Tab-separated table of C-alpha atoms in Angstrom:
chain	number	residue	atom	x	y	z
F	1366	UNK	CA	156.682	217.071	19.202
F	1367	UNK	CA	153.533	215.426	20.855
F	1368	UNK	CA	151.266	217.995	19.060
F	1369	UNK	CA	152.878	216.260	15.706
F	1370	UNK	CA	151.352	214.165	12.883
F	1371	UNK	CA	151.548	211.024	13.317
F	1372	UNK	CA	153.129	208.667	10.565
F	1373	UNK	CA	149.941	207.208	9.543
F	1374	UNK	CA	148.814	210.791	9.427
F	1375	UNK	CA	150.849	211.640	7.013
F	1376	UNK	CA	150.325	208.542	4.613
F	1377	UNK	CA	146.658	210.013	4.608
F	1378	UNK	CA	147.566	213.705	3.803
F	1379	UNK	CA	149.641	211.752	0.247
F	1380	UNK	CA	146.542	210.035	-0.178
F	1381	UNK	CA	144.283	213.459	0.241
F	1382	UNK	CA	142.566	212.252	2.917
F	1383	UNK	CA	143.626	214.923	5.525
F	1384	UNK	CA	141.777	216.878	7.220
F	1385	UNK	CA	142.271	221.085	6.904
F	1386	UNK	CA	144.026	221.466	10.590
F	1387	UNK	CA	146.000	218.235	9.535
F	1388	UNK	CA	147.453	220.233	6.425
F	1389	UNK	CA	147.309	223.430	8.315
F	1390	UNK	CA	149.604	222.128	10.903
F	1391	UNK	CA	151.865	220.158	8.158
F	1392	UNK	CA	152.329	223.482	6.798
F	1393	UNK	CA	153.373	225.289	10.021
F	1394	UNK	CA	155.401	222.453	11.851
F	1395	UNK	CA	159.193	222.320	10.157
F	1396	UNK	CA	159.538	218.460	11.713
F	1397	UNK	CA	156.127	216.988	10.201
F	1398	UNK	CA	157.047	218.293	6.768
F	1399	UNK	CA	160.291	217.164	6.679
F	1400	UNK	CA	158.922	213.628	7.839
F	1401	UNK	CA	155.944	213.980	5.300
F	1402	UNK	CA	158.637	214.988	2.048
F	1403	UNK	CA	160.894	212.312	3.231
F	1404	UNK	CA	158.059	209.910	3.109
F	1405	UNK	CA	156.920	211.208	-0.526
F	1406	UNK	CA	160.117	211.027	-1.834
F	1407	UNK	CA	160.271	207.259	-0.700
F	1408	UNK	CA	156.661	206.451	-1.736
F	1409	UNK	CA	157.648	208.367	-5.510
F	1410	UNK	CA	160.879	205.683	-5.461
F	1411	UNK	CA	158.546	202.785	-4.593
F	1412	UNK	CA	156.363	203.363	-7.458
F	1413	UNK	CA	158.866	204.329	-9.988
F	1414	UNK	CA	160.549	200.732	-9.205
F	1415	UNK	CA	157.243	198.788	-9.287
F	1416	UNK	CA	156.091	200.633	-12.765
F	1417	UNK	CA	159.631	199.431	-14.426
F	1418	UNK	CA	159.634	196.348	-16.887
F	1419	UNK	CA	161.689	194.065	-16.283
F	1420	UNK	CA	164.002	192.927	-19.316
F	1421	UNK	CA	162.633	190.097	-20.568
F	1422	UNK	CA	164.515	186.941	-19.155
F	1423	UNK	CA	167.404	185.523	-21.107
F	1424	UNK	CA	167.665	181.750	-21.355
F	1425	UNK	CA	171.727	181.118	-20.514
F	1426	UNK	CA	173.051	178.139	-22.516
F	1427	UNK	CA	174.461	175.446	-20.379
F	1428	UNK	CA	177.724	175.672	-20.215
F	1429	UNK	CA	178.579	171.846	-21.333
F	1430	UNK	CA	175.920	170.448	-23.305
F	1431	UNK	CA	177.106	167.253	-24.298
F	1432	UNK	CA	179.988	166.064	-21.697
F	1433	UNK	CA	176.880	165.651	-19.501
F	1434	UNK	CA	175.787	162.478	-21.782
F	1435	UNK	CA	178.420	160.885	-21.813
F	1436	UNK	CA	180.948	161.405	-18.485
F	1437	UNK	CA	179.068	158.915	-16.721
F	1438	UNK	CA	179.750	156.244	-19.588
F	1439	UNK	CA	183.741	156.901	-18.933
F	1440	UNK	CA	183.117	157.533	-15.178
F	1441	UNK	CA	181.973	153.622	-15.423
F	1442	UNK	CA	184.275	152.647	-18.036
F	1443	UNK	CA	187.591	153.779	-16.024
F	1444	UNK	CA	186.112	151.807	-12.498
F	1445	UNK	CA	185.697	149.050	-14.444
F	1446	UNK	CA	189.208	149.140	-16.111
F	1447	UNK	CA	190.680	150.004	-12.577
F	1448	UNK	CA	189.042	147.063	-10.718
F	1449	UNK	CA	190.466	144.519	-14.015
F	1450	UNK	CA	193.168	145.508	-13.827
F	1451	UNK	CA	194.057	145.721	-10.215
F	1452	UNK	CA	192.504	141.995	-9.858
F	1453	UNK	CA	195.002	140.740	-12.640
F	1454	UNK	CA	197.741	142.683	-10.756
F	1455	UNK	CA	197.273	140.815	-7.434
F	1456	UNK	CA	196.524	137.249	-9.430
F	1457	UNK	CA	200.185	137.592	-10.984
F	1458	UNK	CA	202.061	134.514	-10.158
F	1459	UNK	CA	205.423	134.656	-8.821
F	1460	UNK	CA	208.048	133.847	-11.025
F	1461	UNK	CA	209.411	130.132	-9.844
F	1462	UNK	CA	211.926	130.177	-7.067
F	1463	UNK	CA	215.598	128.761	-7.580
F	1464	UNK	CA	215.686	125.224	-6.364
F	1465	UNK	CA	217.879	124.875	-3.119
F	1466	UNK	CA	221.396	123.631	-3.200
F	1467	UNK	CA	222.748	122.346	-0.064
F	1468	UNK	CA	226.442	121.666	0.169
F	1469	UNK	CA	228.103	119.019	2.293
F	1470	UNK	CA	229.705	122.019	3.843
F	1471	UNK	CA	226.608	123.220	5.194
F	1472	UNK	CA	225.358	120.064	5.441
F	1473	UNK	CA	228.039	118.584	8.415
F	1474	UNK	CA	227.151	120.946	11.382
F	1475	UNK	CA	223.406	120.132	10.970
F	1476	UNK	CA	224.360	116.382	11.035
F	1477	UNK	CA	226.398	116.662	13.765
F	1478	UNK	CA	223.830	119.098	15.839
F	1479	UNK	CA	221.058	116.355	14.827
F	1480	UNK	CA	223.461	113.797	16.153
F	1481	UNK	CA	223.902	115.482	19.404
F	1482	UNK	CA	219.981	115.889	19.827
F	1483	UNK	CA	219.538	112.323	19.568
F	1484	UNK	CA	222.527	111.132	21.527
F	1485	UNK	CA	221.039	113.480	24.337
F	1486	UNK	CA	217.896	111.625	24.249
F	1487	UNK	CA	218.742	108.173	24.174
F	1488	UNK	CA	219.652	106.321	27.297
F	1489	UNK	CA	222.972	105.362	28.058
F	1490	UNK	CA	223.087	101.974	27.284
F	1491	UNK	CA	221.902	102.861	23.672
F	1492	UNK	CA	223.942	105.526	22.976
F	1493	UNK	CA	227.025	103.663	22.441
F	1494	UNK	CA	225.472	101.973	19.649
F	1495	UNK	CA	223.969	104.924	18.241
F	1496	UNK	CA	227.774	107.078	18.381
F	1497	UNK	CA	228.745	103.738	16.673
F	1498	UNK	CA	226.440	104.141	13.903
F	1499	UNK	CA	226.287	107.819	13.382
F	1500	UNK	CA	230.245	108.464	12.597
F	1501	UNK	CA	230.232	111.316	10.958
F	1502	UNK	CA	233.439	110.404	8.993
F	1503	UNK	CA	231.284	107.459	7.726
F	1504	UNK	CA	228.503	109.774	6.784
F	1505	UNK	CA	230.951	112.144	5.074
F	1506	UNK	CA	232.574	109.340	2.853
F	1507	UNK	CA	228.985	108.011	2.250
F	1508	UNK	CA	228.223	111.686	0.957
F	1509	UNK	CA	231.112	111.870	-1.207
F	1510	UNK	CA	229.741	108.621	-3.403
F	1511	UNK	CA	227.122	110.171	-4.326
């Protein structure tokens, strides 16, 4: 195969340019003119491609003509809606709490723990006085008056 046409060889023998022991030898050597039909069949499919019209381009409609206008309009409408709405969800005021009713039952054992709070931190000689004072009979009956 050294004695063989070269490729470039052979593009010159499609274009006629070849000399006569060029196309002497392509018609003697089996490889070289199965390389030079190969490469005249391709150069035949190259041309026959480039000397096809195209069909003439088709303008596509777009698929959603008018959404397009407006979706940003109700994009901006449904934020704002959203962001009202949410701020006059968290501004809701609670509904008013029932006012506390403390009974003289619960009321007794907090006297008498305040009682022994204070006794504990008065001095002695005051705290007579003070258990005097802070009866918690007397501050039951008192209670009950009212």
């Amino acid at each position: 195969m050294s004695r063989c046409l070269r490729e470039r060889t052979l593009w010159g023998i499609y274009e006629r340019e070849g000399t006569a022991a060029q196309q002497a030898h392509l018609q003697t050597c089996m490889a070289c003119r199965v390389r030079y039909q190969a490469l005249v069949q391709t150069l035949e499919e190259i041309s026959n491609s480039l000397q096809e019209t195209l069909p003439p381009l088709v303008r596509m409609p777009r698929p959603f003509p008018s959404p397009v206008r407006w979706q940003s309009a109700v994009v901006g409408l449904a934020v704002l809606l959203l962001l009202v709405g949410g701020g006059l969800w968290l501004r809701q005021v609670p509904p008013p709490t029932q006012p506390v009713v403390v009974y003289r039952e619960e009321l007794t054992p907090l006297l008498e723990e305040v009682d022994t709070i204070v006794a504990m931190t008065l001095d002695v000689d005051s705290m007579e006085s003070w258990e005097a004072m802070a009866d918690v009979d007397a501050l039951d009956a008192a209670l009950e008056e009212e």
